[in-house]
PDB file of C-alpha atoms in Angstrom:
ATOM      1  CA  UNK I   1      19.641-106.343  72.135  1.00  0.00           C
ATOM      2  CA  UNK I   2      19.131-108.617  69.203  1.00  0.00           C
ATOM      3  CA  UNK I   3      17.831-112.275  69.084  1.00  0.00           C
ATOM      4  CA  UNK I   4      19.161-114.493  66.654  1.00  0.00           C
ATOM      5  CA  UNK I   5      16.716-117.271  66.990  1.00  0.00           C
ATOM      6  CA  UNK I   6      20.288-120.054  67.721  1.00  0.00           C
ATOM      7  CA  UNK I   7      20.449-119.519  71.470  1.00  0.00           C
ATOM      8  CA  UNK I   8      22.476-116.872  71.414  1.00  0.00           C
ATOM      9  CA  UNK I   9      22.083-113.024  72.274  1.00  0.00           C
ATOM     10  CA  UNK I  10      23.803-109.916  70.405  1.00  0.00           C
ATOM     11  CA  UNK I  11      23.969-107.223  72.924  1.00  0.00           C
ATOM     12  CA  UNK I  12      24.621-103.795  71.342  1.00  0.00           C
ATOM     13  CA  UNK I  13      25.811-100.766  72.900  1.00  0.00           C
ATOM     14  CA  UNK I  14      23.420 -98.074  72.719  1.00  0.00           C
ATOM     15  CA  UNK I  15      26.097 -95.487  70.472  1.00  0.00           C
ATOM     16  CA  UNK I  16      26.453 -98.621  68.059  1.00  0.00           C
ATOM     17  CA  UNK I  17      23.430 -99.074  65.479  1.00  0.00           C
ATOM     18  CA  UNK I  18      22.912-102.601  63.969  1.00  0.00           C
ATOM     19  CA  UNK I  19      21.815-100.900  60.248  1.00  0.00           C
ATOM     20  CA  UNK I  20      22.872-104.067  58.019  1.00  0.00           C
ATOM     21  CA  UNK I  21      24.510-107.082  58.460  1.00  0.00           C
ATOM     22  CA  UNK I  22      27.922-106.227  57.529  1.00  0.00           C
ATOM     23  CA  UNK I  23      27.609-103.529  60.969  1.00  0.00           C
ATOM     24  CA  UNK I  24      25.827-106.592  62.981  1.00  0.00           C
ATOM     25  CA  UNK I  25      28.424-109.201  61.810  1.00  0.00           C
ATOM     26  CA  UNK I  26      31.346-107.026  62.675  1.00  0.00           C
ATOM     27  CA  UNK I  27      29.915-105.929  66.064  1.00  0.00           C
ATOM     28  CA  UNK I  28      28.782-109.557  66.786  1.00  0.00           C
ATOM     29  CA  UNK I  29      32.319-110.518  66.743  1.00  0.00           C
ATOM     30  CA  UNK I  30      32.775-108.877  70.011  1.00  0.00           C
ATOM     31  CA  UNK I  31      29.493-108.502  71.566  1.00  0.00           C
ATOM     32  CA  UNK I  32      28.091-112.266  70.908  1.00  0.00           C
ATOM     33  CA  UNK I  33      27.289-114.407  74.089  1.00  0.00           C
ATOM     34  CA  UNK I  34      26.835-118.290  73.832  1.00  0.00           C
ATOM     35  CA  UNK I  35      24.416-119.299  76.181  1.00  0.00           C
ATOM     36  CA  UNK I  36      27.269-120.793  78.394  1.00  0.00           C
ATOM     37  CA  UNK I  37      28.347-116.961  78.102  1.00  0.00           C
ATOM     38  CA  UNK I  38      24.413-115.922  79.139  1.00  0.00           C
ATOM     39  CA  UNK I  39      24.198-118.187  82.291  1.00  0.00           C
ATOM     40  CA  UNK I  40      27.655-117.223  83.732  1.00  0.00           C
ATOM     41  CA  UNK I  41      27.018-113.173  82.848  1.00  0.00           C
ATOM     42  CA  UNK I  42      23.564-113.879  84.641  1.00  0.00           C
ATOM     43  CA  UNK I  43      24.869-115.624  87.365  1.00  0.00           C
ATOM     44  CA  UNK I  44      26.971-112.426  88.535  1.00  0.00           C
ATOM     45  CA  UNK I  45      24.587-110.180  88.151  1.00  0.00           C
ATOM     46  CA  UNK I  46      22.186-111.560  90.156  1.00  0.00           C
ATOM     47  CA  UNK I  47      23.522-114.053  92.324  1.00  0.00           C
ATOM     48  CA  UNK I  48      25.438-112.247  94.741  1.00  0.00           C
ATOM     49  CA  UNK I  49      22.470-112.086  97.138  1.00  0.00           C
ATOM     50  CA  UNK I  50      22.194-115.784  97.463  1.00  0.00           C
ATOM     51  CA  UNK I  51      25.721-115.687  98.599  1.00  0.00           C
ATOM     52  CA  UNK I  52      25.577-116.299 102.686  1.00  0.00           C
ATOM     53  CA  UNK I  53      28.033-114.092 104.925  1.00  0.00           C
ATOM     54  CA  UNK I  54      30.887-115.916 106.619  1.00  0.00           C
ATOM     55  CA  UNK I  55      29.135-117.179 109.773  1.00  0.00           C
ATOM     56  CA  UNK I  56      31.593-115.653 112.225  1.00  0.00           C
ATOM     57  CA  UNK I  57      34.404-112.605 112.190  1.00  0.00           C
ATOM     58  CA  UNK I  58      36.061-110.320 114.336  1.00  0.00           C
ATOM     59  CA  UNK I  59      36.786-106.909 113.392  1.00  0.00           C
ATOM     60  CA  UNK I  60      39.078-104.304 114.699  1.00  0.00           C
ATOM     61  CA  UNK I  61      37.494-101.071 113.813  1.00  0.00           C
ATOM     62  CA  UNK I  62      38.187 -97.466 114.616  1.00  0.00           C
ATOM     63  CA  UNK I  63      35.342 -94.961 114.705  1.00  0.00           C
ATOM     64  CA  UNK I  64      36.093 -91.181 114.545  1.00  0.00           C
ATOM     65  CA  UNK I  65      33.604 -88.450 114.813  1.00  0.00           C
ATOM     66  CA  UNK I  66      34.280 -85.939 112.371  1.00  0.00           C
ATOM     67  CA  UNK I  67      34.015 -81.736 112.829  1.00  0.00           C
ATOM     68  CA  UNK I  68      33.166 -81.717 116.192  1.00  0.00           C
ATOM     69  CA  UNK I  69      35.664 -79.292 117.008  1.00  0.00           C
ATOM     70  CA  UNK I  70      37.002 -80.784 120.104  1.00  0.00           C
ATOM     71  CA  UNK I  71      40.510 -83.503 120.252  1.00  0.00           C
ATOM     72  CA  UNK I  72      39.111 -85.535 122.582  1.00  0.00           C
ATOM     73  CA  UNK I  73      36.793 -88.821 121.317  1.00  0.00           C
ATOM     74  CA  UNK I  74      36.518 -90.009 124.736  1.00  0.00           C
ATOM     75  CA  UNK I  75      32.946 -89.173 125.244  1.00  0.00           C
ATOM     76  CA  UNK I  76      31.911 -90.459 121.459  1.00  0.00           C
ATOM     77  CA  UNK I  77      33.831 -93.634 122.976  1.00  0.00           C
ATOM     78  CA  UNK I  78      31.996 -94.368 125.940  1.00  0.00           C
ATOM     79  CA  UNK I  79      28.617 -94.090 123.940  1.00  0.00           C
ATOM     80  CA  UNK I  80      30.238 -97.018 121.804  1.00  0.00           C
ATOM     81  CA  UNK I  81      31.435 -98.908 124.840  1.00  0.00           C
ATOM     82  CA  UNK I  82      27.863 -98.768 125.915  1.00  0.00           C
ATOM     83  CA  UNK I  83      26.245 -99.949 122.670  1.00  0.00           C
ATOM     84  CA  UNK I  84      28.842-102.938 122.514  1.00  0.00           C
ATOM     85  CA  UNK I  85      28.286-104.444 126.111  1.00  0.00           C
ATOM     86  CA  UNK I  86      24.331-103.626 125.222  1.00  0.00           C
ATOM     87  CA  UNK I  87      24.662-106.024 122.411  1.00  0.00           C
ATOM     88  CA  UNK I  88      26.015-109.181 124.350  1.00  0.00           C
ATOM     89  CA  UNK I  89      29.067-109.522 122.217  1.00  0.00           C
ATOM     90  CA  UNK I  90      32.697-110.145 123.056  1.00  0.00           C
ATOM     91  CA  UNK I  91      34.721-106.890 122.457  1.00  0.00           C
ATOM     92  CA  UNK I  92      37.738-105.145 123.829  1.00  0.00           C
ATOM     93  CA  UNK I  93      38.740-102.029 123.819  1.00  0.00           C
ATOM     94  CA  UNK I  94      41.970-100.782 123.163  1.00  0.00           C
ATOM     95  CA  UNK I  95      44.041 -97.317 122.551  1.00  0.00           C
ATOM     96  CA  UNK I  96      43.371 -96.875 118.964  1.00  0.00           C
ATOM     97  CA  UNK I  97      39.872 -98.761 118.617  1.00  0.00           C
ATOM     98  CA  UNK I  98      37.690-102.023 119.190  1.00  0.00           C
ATOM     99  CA  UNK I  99      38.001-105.250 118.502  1.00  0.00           C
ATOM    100  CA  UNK I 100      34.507-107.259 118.240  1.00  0.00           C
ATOM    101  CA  UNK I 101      33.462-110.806 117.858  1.00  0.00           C
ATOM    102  CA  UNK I 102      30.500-112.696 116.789  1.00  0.00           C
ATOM    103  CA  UNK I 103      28.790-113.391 113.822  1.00  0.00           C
ATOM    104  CA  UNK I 104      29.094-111.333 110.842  1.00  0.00           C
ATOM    105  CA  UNK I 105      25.816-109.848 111.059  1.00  0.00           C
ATOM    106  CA  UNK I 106      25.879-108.749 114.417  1.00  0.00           C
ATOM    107  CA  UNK I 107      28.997-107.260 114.388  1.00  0.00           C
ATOM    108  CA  UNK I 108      28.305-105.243 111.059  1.00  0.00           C
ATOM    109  CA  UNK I 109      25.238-104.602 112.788  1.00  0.00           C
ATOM    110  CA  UNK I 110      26.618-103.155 116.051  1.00  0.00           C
ATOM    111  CA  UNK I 111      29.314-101.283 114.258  1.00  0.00           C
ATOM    112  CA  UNK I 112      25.826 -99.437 112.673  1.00  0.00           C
ATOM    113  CA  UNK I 113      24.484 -98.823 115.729  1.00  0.00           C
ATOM    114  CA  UNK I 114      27.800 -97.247 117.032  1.00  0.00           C
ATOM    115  CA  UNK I 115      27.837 -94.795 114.132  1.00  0.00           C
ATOM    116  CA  UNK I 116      24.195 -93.711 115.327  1.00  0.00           C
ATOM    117  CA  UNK I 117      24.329 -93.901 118.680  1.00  0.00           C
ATOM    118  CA  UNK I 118      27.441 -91.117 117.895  1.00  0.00           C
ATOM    119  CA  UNK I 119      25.277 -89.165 115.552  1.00  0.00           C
ATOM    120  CA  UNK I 120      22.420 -89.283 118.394  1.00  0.00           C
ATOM    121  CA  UNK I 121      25.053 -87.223 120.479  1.00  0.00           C
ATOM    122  CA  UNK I 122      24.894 -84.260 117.773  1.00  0.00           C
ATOM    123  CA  UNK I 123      27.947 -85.539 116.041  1.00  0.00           C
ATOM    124  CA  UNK I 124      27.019 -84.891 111.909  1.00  0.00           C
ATOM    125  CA  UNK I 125      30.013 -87.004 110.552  1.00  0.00           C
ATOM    126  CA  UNK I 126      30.912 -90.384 111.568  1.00  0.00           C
ATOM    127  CA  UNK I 127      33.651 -92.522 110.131  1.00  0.00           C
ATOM    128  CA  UNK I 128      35.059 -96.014 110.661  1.00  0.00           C
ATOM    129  CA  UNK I 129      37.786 -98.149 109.385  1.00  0.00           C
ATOM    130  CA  UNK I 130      37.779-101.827 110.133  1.00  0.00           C
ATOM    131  CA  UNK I 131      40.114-104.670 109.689  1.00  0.00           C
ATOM    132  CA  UNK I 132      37.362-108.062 109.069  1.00  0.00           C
ATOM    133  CA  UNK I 133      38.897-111.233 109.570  1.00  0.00           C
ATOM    134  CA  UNK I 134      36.745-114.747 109.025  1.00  0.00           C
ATOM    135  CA  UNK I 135      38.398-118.268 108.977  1.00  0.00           C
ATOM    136  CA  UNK I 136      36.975-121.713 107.625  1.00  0.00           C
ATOM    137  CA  UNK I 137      39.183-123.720 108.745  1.00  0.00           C
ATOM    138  CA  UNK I 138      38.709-123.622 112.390  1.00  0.00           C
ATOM    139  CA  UNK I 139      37.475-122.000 115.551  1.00  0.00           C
ATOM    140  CA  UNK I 140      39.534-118.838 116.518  1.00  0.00           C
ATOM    141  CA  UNK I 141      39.214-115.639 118.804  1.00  0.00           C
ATOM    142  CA  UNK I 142      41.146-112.776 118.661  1.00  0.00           C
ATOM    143  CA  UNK I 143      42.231-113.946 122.476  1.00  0.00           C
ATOM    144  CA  UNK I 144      43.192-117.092 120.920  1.00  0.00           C
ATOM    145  CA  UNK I 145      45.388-115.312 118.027  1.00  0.00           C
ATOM    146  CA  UNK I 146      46.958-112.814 121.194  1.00  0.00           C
ATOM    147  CA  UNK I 147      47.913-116.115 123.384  1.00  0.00           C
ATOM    148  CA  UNK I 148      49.528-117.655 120.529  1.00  0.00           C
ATOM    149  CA  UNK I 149      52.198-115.267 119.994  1.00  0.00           C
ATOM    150  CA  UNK I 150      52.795-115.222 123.624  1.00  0.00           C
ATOM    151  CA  UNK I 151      53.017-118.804 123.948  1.00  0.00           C
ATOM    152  CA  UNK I 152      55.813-118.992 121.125  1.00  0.00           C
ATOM    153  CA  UNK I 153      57.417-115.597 122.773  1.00  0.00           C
ATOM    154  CA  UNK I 154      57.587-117.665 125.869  1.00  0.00           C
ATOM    155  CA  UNK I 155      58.749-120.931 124.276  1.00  0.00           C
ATOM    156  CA  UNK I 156      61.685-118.569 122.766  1.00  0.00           C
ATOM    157  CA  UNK I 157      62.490-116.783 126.440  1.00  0.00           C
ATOM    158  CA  UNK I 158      63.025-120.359 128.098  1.00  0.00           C
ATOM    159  CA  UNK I 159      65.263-121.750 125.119  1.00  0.00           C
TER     160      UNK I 159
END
Protein backbone atom coordinates (compact mmCIF):
# COMPACT_ATOMS: atom_id res chain seq x y z
CA UNK A 1 0.00 0.00 0.00
CA UNK A 2 1.36 3.37 -0.91
CA UNK A 3 0.43 6.88 0.47
CA UNK A 4 0.51 9.67 -1.74
CA UNK A 5 0.25 12.40 0.76
CA UNK A 6 -3.38 13.93 -1.59
CA UNK A 7 -5.95 11.80 0.21
CA UNK A 8 -5.73 9.13 -1.78
CA UNK A 9 -4.40 5.42 -1.35
CA UNK A 10 -2.49 3.19 -4.09
CA UNK A 11 -3.18 -0.32 -3.14
CA UNK A 12 -0.80 -2.78 -4.86
CA UNK A 13 -1.15 -6.34 -5.32
CA UNK A 14 1.43 -8.22 -3.65
CA UNK A 15 2.88 -10.00 -7.34
CA UNK A 16 3.03 -6.25 -8.63
CA UNK A 17 6.24 -4.20 -7.41
CA UNK A 18 5.99 -0.34 -7.44
CA UNK A 19 10.04 -0.04 -8.65
CA UNK A 20 9.68 3.54 -10.42
CA UNK A 21 7.14 5.73 -11.29
CA UNK A 22 6.47 4.79 -14.73
CA UNK A 23 5.36 0.96 -12.90
CA UNK A 24 3.40 3.11 -10.04
CA UNK A 25 1.74 5.47 -12.61
CA UNK A 26 0.61 2.67 -14.81
CA UNK A 27 -0.63 0.48 -11.91
CA UNK A 28 -2.23 3.57 -10.23
CA UNK A 29 -4.44 3.82 -13.15
CA UNK A 30 -6.31 0.88 -11.95
CA UNK A 31 -5.60 0.44 -8.40
CA UNK A 32 -6.12 4.30 -7.21
CA UNK A 33 -9.01 4.96 -4.65
CA UNK A 34 -10.37 8.58 -4.03
CA UNK A 35 -11.31 8.88 -0.66
CA UNK A 36 -15.06 8.74 -1.74
CA UNK A 37 -13.64 5.29 -3.17
CA UNK A 38 -11.92 4.61 0.60
CA UNK A 39 -15.14 5.28 2.66
CA UNK A 40 -17.51 3.21 0.43
CA UNK A 41 -14.69 0.12 0.11
CA UNK A 42 -14.56 0.57 4.04
CA UNK A 43 -18.01 0.70 4.55
CA UNK A 44 -18.47 -3.00 3.10
CA UNK A 45 -15.95 -4.40 4.69
CA UNK A 46 -16.81 -3.63 7.91
CA UNK A 47 -20.21 -2.60 8.17
CA UNK A 48 -22.13 -5.58 7.66
CA UNK A 49 -22.29 -6.24 11.42
CA UNK A 50 -24.07 -3.06 12.17
CA UNK A 51 -26.66 -4.26 9.80
CA UNK A 52 -29.84 -5.46 12.14
CA UNK A 53 -31.72 -8.81 11.05
CA UNK A 54 -35.24 -8.42 9.72
CA UNK A 55 -37.22 -8.37 12.99
CA UNK A 56 -39.56 -11.21 12.07
CA UNK A 57 -39.58 -14.38 9.40
CA UNK A 58 -40.94 -17.62 8.93
CA UNK A 59 -39.07 -20.35 7.49
CA UNK A 60 -40.00 -23.62 6.01
CA UNK A 61 -37.06 -25.82 6.57
CA UNK A 62 -36.35 -29.47 6.07
CA UNK A 63 -33.82 -31.23 8.28
CA UNK A 64 -32.36 -34.64 7.21
CA UNK A 65 -30.04 -36.74 9.19
CA UNK A 66 -27.46 -38.02 7.09
CA UNK A 67 -25.74 -41.89 7.16
CA UNK A 68 -27.74 -43.21 9.66
CA UNK A 69 -28.50 -46.15 7.76
CA UNK A 70 -32.12 -46.40 8.41
CA UNK A 71 -35.26 -44.67 5.79
CA UNK A 72 -37.18 -43.64 8.40
CA UNK A 73 -36.58 -39.78 9.99
CA UNK A 74 -39.47 -40.16 12.15
CA UNK A 75 -37.64 -40.50 15.35
CA UNK A 76 -34.94 -37.54 14.33
CA UNK A 77 -38.47 -35.73 13.82
CA UNK A 78 -40.03 -36.04 17.00
CA UNK A 79 -36.73 -34.84 18.76
CA UNK A 80 -37.34 -31.60 16.54
CA UNK A 81 -41.02 -31.45 17.32
CA UNK A 82 -39.92 -31.42 20.89
CA UNK A 83 -37.27 -28.69 20.64
CA UNK A 84 -39.85 -26.43 18.65
CA UNK A 85 -42.87 -26.56 21.17
CA UNK A 86 -39.83 -26.21 23.95
CA UNK A 87 -39.05 -22.93 22.41
CA UNK A 88 -42.60 -21.21 22.60
CA UNK A 89 -42.75 -20.52 18.92
CA UNK A 90 -45.50 -20.96 16.37
CA UNK A 91 -44.61 -23.93 14.04
CA UNK A 92 -46.35 -26.60 12.06
CA UNK A 93 -45.43 -29.52 10.92
CA UNK A 94 -46.03 -30.90 7.73
CA UNK A 95 -45.05 -34.06 5.34
CA UNK A 96 -41.90 -32.78 3.96
CA UNK A 97 -40.72 -30.36 6.90
CA UNK A 98 -41.52 -27.34 9.35
CA UNK A 99 -42.65 -24.24 9.03
CA UNK A 100 -41.60 -21.74 12.02
CA UNK A 101 -42.41 -18.26 13.03
CA UNK A 102 -40.98 -15.61 15.14
CA UNK A 103 -38.26 -13.41 15.07
CA UNK A 104 -35.31 -14.00 13.04
CA UNK A 105 -33.11 -14.83 15.78
CA UNK A 106 -35.09 -17.27 17.40
CA UNK A 107 -35.98 -19.12 14.62
CA UNK A 108 -32.28 -19.34 13.24
CA UNK A 109 -31.68 -20.12 16.69
CA UNK A 110 -34.10 -23.05 17.12
CA UNK A 111 -33.31 -24.40 13.72
CA UNK A 112 -29.54 -24.74 15.64
CA UNK A 113 -30.80 -26.37 18.34
CA UNK A 114 -32.72 -28.91 16.09
CA UNK A 115 -29.50 -29.83 14.29
CA UNK A 116 -28.02 -30.67 17.88
CA UNK A 117 -30.62 -31.98 19.57
CA UNK A 118 -30.36 -34.64 16.27
CA UNK A 119 -26.66 -34.98 16.66
CA UNK A 120 -27.33 -35.61 20.59
CA UNK A 121 -29.25 -38.79 19.28
CA UNK A 122 -25.84 -40.21 17.70
CA UNK A 123 -26.72 -38.86 14.33
CA UNK A 124 -22.94 -37.48 12.86
CA UNK A 125 -24.44 -35.55 9.82
CA UNK A 126 -27.19 -33.15 9.92
CA UNK A 127 -28.51 -31.12 7.05
CA UNK A 128 -31.22 -28.50 6.47
CA UNK A 129 -32.65 -26.53 3.70
CA UNK A 130 -34.87 -23.60 4.45
CA UNK A 131 -37.04 -21.30 2.52
CA UNK A 132 -36.74 -17.56 4.83
CA UNK A 133 -39.33 -15.24 4.10
CA UNK A 134 -39.45 -11.52 5.95
CA UNK A 135 -41.86 -8.67 4.87
CA UNK A 136 -41.73 -4.79 5.67
CA UNK A 137 -44.59 -3.89 4.59
CA UNK A 138 -46.96 -5.47 6.92
CA UNK A 139 -47.89 -8.06 9.48
CA UNK A 140 -48.20 -11.63 7.96
CA UNK A 141 -48.24 -15.40 9.14
CA UNK A 142 -47.81 -18.20 7.17
CA UNK A 143 -51.68 -19.01 8.39
CA UNK A 144 -52.47 -15.72 7.05
CA UNK A 145 -50.67 -16.42 3.50
CA UNK A 146 -52.64 -20.27 3.62
CA UNK A 147 -56.23 -18.47 4.29
CA UNK A 148 -55.68 -16.15 1.56
CA UNK A 149 -55.56 -18.50 -1.20
CA UNK A 150 -58.48 -20.21 0.22
CA UNK A 151 -60.47 -17.22 0.54
CA UNK A 152 -59.93 -16.32 -3.29
CA UNK A 153 -60.39 -20.32 -4.09
CA UNK A 154 -63.68 -19.86 -2.40
CA UNK A 155 -64.61 -16.48 -3.91
CA UNK A 156 -63.92 -18.43 -7.41
CA UNK A 157 -66.19 -21.74 -6.31
CA UNK A 158 -69.31 -19.38 -5.54
CA UNK A 159 -68.92 -17.25 -8.88
Amino acid sequence: MLFTGRGTILLSPPHIRLSNSRTAAAASSILLLSPKQQQQQHRMSSGSANIPTPSTCYVDFCLVPVGTGNVSVAREVADVQKVLKASGLKYTMHSAGTTVEGSWDDVMKVIGQAHAVVHQGGVQRVQTSMRVGTRTDKTQTAEDKVKRVQDILANDESQ
